[in-house]
mmCIF file of N, CA and C in Angstrom:
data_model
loop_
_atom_site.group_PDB
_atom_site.id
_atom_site.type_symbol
_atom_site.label_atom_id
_atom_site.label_comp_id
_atom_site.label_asym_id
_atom_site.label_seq_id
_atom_site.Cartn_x
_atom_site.Cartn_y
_atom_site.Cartn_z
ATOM 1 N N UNK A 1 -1.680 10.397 14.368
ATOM 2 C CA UNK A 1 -1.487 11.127 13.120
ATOM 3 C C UNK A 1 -2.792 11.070 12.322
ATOM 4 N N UNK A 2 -3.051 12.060 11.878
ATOM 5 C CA UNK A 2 -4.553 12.025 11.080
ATOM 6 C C UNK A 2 -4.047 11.632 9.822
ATOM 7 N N UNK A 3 -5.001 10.907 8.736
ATOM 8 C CA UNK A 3 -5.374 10.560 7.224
ATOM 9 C C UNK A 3 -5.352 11.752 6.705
ATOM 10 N N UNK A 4 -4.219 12.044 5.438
ATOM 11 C CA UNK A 4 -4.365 12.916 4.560
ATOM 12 C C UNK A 4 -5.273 12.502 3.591
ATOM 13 N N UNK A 5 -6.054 13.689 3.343
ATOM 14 C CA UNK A 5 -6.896 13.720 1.958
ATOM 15 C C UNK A 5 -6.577 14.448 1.096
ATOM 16 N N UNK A 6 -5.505 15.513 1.234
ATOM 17 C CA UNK A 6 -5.161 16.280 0.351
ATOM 18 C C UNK A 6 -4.608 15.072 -0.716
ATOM 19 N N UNK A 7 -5.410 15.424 -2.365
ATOM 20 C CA UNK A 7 -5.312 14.936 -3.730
ATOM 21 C C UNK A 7 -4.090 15.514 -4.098
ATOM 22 N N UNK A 8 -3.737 16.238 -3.800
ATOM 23 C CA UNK A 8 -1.992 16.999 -4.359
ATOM 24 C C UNK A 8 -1.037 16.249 -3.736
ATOM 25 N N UNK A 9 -0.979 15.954 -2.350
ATOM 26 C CA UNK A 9 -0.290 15.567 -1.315
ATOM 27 C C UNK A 9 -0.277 14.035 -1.611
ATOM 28 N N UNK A 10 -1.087 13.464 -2.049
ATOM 29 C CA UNK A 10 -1.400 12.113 -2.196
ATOM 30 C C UNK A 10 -0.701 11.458 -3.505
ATOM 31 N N UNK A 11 -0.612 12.753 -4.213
ATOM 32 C CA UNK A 11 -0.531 12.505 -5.675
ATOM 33 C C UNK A 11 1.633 12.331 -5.834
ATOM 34 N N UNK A 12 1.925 13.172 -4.929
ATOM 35 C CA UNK A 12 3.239 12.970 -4.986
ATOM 36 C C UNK A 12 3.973 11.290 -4.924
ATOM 37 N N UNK A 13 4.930 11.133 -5.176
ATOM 38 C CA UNK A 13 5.447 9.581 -5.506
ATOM 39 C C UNK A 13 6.793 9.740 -4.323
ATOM 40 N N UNK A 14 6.481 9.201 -3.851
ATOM 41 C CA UNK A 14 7.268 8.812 -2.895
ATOM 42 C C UNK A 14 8.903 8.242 -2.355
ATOM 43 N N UNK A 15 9.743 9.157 -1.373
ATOM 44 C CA UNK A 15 10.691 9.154 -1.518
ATOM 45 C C UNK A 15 11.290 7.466 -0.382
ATOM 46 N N UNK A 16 12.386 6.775 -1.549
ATOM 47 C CA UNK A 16 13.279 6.115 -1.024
ATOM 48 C C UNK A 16 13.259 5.938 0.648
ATOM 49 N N UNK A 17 13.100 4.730 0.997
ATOM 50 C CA UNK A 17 13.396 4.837 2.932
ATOM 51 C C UNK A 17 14.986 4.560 2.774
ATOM 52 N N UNK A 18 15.783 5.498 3.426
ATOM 53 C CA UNK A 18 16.933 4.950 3.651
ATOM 54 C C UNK A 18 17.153 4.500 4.870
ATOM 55 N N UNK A 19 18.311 3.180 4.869
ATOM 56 C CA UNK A 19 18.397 1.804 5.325
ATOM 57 C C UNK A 19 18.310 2.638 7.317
ATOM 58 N N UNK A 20 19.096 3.888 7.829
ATOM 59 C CA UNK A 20 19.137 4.149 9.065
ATOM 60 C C UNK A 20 17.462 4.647 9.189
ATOM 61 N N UNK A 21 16.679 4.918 8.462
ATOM 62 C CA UNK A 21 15.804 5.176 9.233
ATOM 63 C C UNK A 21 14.269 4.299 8.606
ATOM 64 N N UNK A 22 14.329 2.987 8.383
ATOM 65 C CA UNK A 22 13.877 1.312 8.784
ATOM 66 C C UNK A 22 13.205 1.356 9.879
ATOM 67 N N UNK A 23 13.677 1.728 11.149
ATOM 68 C CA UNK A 23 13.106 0.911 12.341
ATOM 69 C C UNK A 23 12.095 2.549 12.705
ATOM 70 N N UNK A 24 12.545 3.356 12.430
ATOM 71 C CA UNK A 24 11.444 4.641 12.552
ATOM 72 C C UNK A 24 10.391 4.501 11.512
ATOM 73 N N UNK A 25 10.454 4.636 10.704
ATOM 74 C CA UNK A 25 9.004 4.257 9.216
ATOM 75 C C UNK A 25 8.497 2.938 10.237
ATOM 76 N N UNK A 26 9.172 1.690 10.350
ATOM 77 C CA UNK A 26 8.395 0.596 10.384
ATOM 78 C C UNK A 26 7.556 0.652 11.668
ATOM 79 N N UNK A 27 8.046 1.589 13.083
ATOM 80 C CA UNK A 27 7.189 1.890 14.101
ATOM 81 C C UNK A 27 5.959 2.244 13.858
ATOM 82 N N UNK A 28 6.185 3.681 13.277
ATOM 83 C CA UNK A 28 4.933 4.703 12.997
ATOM 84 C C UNK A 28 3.984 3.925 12.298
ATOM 85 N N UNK A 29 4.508 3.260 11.145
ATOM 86 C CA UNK A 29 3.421 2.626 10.482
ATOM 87 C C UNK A 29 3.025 1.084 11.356
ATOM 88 N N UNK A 30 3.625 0.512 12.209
ATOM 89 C CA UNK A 30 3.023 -0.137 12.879
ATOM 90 C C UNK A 30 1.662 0.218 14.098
ATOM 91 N N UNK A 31 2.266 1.580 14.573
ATOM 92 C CA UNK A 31 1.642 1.855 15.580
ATOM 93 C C UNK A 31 0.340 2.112 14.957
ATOM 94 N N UNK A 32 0.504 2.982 13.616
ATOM 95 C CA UNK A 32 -0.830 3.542 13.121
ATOM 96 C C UNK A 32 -1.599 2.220 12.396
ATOM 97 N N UNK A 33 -1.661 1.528 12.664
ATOM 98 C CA UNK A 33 -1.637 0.276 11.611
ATOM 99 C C UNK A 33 -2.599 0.090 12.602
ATOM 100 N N UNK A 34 -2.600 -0.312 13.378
ATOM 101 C CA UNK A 34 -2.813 -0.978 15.362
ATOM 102 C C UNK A 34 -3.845 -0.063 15.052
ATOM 103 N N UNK A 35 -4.019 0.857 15.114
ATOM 104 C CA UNK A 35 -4.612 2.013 15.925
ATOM 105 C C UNK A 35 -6.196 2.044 14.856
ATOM 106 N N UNK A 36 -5.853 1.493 13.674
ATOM 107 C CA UNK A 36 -7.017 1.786 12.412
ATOM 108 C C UNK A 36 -7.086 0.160 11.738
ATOM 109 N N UNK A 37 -6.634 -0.807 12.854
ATOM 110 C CA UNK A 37 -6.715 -2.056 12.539
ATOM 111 C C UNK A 37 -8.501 -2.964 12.113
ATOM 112 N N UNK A 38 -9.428 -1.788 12.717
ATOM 113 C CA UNK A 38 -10.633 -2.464 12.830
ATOM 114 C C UNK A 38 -10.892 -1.617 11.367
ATOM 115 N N UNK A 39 -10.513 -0.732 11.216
ATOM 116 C CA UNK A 39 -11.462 0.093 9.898
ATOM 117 C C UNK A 39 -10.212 -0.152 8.477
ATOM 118 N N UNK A 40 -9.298 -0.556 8.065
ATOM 119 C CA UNK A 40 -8.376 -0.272 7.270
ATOM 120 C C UNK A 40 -7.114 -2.121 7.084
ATOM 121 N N UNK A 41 -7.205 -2.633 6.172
ATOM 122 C CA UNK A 41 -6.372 -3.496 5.925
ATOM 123 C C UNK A 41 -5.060 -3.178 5.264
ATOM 124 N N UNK A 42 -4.841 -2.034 4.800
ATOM 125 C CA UNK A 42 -3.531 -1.014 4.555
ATOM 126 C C UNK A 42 -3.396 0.276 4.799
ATOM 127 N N UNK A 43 -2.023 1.051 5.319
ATOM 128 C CA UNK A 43 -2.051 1.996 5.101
ATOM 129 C C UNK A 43 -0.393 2.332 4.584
ATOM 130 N N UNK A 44 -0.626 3.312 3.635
ATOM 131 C CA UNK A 44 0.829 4.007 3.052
ATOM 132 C C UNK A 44 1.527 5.112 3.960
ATOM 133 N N UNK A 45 3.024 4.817 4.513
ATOM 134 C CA UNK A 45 2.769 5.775 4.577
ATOM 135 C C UNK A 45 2.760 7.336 4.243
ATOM 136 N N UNK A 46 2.579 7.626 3.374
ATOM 137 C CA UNK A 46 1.953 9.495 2.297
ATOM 138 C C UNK A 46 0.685 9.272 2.975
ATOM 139 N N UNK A 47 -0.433 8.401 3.431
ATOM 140 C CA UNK A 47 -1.435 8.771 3.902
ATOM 141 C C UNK A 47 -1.433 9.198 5.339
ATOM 142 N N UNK A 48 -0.020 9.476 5.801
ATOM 143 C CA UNK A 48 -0.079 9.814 7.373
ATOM 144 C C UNK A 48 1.373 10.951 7.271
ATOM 145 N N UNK A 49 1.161 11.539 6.302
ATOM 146 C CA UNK A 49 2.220 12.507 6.269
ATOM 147 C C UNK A 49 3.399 12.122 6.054
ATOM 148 N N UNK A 50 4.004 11.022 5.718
ATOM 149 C CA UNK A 50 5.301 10.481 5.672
ATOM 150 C C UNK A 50 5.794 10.619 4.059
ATOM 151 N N UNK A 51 6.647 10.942 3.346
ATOM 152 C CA UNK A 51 7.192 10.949 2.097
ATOM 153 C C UNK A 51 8.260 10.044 2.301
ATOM 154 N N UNK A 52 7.564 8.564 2.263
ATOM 155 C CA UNK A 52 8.384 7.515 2.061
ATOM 156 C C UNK A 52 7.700 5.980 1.494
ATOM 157 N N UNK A 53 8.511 5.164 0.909
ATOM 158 C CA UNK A 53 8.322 4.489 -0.047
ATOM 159 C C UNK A 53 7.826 2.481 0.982
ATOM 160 N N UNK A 54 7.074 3.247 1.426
ATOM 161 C CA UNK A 54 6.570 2.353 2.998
ATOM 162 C C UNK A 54 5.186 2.419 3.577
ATOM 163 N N UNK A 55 4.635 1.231 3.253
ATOM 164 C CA UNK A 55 3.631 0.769 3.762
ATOM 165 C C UNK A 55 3.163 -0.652 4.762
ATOM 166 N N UNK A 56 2.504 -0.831 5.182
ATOM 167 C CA UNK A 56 1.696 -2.108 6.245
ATOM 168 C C UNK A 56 0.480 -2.410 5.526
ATOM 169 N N UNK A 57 0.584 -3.539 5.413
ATOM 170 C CA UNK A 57 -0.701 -4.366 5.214
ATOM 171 C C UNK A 57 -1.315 -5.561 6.309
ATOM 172 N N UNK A 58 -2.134 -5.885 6.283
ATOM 173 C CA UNK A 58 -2.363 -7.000 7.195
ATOM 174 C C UNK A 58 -2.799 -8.457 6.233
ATOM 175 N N UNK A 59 -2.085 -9.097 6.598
ATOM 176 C CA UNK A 59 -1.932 -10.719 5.780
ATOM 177 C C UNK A 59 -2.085 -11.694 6.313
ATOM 178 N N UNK A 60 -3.253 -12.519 6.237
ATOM 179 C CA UNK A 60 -3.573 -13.736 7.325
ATOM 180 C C UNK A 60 -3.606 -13.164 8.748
ATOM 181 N N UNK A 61 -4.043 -12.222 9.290
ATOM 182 C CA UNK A 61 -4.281 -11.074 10.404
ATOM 183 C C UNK A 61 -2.955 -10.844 11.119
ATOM 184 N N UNK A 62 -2.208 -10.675 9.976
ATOM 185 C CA UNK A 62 -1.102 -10.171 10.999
ATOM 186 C C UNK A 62 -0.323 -8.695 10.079
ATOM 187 N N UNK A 63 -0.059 -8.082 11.031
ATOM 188 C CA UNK A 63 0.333 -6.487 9.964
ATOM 189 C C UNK A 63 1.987 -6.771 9.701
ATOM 190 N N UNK A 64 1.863 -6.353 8.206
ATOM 191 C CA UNK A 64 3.711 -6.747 7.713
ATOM 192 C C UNK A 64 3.789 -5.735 7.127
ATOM 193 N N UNK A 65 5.162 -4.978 7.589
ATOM 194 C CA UNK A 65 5.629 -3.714 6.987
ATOM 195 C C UNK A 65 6.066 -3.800 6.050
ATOM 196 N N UNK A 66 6.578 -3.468 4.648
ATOM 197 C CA UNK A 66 6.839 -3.330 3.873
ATOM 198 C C UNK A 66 7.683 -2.105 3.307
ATOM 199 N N UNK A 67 9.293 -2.058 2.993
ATOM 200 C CA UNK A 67 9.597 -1.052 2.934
ATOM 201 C C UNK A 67 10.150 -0.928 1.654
ATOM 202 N N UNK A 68 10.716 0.096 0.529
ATOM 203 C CA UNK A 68 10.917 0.406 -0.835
ATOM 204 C C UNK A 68 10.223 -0.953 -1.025
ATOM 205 N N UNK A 69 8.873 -1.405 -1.235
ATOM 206 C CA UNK A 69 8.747 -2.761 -1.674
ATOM 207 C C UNK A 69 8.726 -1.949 -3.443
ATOM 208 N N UNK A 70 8.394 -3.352 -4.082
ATOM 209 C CA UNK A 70 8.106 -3.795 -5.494
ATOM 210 C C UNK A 70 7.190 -4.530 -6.190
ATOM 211 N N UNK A 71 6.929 -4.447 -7.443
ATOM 212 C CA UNK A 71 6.077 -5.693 -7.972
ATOM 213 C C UNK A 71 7.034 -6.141 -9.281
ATOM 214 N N UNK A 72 7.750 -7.633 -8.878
ATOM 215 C CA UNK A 72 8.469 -7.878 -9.706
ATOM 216 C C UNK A 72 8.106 -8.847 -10.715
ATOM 217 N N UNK A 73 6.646 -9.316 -10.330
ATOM 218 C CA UNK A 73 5.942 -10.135 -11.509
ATOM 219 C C UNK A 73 4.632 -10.250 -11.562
ATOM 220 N N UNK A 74 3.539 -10.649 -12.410
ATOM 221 C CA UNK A 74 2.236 -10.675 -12.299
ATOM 222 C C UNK A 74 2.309 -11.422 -13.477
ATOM 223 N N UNK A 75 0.866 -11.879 -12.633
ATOM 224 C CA UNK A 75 0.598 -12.818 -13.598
ATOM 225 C C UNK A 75 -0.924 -13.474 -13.416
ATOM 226 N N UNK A 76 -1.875 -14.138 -14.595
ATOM 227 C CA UNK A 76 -2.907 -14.369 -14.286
ATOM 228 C C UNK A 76 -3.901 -13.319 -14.543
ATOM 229 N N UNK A 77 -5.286 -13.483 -14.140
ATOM 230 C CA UNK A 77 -6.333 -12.756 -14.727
ATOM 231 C C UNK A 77 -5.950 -11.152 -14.114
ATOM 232 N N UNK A 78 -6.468 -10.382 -14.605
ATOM 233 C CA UNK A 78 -6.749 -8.827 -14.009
ATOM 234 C C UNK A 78 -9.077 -8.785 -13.654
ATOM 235 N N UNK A 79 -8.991 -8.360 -12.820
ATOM 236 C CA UNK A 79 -10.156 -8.295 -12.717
ATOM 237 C C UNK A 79 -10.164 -7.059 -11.947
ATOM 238 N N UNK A 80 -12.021 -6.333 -12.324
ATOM 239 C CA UNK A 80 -12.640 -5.529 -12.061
ATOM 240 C C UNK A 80 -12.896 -4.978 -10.613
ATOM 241 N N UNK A 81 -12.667 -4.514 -9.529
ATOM 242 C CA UNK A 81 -12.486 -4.859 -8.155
ATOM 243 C C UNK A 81 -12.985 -3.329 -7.366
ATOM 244 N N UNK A 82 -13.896 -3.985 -6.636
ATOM 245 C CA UNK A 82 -14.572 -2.117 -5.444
ATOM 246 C C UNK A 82 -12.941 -2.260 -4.348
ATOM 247 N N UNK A 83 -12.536 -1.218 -4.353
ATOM 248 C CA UNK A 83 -11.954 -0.873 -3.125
ATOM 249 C C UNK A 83 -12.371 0.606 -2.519
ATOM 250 N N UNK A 84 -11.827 0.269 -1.453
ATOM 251 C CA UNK A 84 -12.192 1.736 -0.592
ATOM 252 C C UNK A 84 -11.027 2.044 0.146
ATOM 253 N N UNK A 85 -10.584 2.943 0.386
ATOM 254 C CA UNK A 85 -9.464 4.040 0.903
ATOM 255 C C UNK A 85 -9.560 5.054 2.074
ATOM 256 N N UNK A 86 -8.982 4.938 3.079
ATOM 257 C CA UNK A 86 -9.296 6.365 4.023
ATOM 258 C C UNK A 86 -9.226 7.299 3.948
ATOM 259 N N UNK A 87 -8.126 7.856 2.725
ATOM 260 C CA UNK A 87 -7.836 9.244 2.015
ATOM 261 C C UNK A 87 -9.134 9.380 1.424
ATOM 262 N N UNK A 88 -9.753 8.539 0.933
ATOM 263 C CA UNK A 88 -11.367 9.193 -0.200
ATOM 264 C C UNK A 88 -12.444 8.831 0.712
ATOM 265 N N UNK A 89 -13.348 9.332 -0.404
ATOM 266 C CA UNK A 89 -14.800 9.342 0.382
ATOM 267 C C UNK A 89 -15.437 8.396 -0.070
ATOM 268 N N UNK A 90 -15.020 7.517 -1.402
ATOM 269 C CA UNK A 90 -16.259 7.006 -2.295
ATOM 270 C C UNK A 90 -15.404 5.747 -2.717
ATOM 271 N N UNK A 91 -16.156 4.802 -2.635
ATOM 272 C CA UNK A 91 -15.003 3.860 -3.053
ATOM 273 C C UNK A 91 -15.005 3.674 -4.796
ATOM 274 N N UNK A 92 -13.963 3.046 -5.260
ATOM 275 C CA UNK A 92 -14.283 3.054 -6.850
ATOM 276 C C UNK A 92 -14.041 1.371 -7.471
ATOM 277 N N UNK A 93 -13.871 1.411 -8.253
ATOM 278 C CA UNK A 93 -13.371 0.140 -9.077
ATOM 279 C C UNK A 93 -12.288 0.057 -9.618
ATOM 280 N N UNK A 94 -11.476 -0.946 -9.632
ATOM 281 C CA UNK A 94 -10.180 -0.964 -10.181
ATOM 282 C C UNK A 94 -9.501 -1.978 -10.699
ATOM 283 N N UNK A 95 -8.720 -1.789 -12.059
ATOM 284 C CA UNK A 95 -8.464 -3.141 -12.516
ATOM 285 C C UNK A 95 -6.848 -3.653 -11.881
ATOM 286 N N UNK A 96 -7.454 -4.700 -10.933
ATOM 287 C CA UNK A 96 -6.155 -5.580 -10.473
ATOM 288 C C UNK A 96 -5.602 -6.457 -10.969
ATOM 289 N N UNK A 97 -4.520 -7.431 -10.658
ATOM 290 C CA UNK A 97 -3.801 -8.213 -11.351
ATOM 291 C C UNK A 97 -4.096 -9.006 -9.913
ATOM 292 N N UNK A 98 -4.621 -10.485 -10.002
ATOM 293 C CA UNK A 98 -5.107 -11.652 -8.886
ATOM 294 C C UNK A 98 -3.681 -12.244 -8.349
ATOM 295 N N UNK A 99 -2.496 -12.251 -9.297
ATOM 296 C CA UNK A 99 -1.257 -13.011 -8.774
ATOM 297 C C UNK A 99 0.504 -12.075 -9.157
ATOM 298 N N UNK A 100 0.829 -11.991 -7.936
ATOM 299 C CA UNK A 100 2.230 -11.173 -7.838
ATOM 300 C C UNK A 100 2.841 -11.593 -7.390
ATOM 301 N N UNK A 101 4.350 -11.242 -7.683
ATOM 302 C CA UNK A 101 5.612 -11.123 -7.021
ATOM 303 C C UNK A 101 5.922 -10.066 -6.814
ATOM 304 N N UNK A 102 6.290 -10.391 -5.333
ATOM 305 C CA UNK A 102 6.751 -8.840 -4.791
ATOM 306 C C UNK A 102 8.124 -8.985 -4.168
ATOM 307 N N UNK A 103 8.561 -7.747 -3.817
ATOM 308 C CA UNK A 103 9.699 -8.031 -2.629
ATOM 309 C C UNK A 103 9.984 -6.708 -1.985
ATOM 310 N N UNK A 104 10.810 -6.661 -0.847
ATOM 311 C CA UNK A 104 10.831 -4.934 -0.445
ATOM 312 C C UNK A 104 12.453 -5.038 0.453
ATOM 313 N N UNK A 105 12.811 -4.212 0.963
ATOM 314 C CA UNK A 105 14.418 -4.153 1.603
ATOM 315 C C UNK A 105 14.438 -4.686 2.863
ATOM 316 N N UNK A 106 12.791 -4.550 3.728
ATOM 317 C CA UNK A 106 12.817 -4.590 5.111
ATOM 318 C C UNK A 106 12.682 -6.763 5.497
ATOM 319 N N UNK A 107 10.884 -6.750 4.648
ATOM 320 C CA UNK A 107 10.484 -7.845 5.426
ATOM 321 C C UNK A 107 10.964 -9.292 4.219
ATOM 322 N N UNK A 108 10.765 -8.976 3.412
ATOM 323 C CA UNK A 108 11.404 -10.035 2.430
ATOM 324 C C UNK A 108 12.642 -10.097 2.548
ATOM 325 N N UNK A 109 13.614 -8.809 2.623
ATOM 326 C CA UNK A 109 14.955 -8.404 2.521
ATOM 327 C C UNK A 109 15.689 -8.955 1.649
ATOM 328 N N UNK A 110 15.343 -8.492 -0.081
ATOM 329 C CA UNK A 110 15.302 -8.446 -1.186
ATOM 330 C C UNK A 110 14.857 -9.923 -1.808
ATOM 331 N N UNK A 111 14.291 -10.892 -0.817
ATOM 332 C CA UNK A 111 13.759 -12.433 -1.393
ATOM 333 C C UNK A 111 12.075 -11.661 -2.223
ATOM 334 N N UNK A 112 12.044 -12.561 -2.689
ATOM 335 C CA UNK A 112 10.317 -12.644 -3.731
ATOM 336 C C UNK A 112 10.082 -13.233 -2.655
ATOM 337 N N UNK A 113 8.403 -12.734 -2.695
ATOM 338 C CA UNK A 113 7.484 -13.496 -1.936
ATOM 339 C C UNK A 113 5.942 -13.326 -3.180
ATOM 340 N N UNK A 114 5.135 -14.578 -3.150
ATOM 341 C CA UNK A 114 4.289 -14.397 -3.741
ATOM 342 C C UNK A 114 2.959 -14.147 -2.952
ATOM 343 N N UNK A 115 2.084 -13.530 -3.865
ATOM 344 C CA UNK A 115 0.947 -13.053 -2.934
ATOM 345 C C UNK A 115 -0.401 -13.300 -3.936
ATOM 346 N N UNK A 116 -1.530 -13.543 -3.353
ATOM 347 C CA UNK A 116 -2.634 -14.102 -4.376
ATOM 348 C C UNK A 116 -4.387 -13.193 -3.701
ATOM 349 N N UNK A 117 -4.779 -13.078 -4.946
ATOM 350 C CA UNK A 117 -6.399 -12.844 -4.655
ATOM 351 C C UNK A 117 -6.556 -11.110 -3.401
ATOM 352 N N UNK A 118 -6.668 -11.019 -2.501
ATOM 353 C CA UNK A 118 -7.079 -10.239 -1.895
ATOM 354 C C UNK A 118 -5.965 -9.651 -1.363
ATOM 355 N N UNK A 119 -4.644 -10.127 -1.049
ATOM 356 C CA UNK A 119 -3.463 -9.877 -0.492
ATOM 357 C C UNK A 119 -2.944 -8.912 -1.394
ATOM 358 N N UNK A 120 -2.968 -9.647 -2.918
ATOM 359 C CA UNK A 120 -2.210 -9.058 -3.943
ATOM 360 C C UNK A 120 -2.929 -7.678 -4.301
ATOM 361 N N UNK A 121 -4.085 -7.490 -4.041
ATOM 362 C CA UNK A 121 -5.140 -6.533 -4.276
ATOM 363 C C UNK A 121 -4.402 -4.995 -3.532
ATOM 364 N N UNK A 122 -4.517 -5.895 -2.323
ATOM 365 C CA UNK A 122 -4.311 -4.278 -1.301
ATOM 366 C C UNK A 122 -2.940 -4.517 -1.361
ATOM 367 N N UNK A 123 -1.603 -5.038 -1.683
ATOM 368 C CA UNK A 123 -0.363 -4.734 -2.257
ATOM 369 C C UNK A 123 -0.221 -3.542 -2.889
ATOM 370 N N UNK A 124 -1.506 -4.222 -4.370
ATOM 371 C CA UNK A 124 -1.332 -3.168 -5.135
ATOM 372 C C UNK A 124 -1.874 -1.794 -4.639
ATOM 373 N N UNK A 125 -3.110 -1.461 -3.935
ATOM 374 C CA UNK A 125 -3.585 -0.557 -3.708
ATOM 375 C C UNK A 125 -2.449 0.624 -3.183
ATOM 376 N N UNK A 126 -1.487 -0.064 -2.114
ATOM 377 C CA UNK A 126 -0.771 0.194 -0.864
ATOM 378 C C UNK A 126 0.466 0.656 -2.056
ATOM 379 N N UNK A 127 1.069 0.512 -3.128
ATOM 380 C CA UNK A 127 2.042 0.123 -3.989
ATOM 381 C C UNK A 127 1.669 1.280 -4.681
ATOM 382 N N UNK A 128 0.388 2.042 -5.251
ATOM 383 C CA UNK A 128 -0.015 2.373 -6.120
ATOM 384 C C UNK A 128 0.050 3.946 -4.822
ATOM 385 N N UNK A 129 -0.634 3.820 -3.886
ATOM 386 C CA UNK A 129 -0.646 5.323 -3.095
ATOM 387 C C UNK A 129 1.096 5.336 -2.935
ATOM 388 N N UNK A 130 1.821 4.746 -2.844
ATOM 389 C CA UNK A 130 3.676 5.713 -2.662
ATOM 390 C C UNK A 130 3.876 5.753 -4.073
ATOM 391 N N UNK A 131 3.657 5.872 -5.308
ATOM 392 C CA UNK A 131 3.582 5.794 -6.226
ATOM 393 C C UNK A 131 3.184 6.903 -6.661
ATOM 394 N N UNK A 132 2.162 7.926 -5.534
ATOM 395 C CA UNK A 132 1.211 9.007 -6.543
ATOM 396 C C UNK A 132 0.224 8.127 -7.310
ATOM 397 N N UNK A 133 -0.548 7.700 -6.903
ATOM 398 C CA UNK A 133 -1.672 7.177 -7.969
ATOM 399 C C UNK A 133 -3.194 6.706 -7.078
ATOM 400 N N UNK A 134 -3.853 7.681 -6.792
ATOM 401 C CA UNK A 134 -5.149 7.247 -5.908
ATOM 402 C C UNK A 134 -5.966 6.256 -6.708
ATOM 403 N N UNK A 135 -7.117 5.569 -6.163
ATOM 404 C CA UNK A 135 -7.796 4.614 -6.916
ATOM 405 C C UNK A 135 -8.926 5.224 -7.634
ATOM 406 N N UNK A 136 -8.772 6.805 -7.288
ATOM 407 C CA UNK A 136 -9.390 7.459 -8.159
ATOM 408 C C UNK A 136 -9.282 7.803 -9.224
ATOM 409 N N UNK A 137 -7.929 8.199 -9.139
ATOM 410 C CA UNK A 137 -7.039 8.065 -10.654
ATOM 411 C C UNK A 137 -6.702 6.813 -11.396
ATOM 412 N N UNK A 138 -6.544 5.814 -10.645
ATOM 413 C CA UNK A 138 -6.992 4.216 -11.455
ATOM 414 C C UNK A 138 -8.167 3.819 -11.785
ATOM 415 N N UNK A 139 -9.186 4.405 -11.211
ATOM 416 C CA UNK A 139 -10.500 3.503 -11.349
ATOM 417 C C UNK A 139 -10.640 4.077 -12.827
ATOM 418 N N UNK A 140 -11.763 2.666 -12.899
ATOM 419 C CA UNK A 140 -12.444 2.992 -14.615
ATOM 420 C C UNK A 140 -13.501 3.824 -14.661
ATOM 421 N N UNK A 141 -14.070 4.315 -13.217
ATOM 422 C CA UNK A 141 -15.072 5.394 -13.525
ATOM 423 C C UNK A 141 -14.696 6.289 -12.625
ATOM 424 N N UNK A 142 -12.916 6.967 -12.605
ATOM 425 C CA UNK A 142 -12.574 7.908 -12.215
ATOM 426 C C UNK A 142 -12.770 9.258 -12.641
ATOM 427 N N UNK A 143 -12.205 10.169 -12.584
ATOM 428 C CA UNK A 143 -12.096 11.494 -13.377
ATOM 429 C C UNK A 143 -10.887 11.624 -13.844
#
């Protein structure tokens, strides 16, 4: 599946995974996960054509799906942060939050799990694209 770049397409917020189709989202985004494992530590998936509320990250090198996840707490500094994205061309800056609680339906299966520093980063990044919100539209020297 190719990386959408369409900014319209990207920009949409993302629909609900319902519970029968779990093990289809969590494939695709595994397989594609695998496949862009050397260039990419998340992907959503709206960045692979999917209109669903589901992403993979990789955490201590291992890829964890994540499905309707959440951010149910933060806490601690926010800092200034370069990320880069496969949907864009340019990477930007963005203000993160260093400490979260999260949880999602699939891999937590509605438990909190906490996440810190670089984890919590691309959470948010990954959280923020099913959301409609590029880091272009977050960054502080966006448009």
């Amino acid at each position: 599946m190719k990386i959408v770049k369409d900014i319209e397409q990207l920009s949409k917020v993302c629909e609900t995974v319902p519970k029968e189709k779990f093990g289809y989202v969590r494939s695709i985004l595994l397989r594609e996960m695998l496949i862009r494992q050397n260039k990419a530590v998340g992907l959503a998936a709206n960045q692979i054509g999917l209109n669903y509320r589901a992403f993979a990250m990789k955490i201590k090198n291992k890829i964890i799906v994540f499905i309707n996840p959440e951010i149910t707490d933060k806490w601690g500094d926010d800092l200034f942060l370069p990320e880069k994205c496969l949907s864009l061309k340019k990477p930007y800056t963005v203000k993160r939050c260093m400490y979260i609680r999260v949880k999602d339906d699939y891999h937590t299966k509605g438990q909190t799990m906490a996440l810190d520093n670089y984890a919590a980063q691309v959470f948010q990044h990954e959280i923020d694209h099913i959301n409609g919100i590029t880091i272009q539209k977050r960054s502080k020297d966006g448009k």
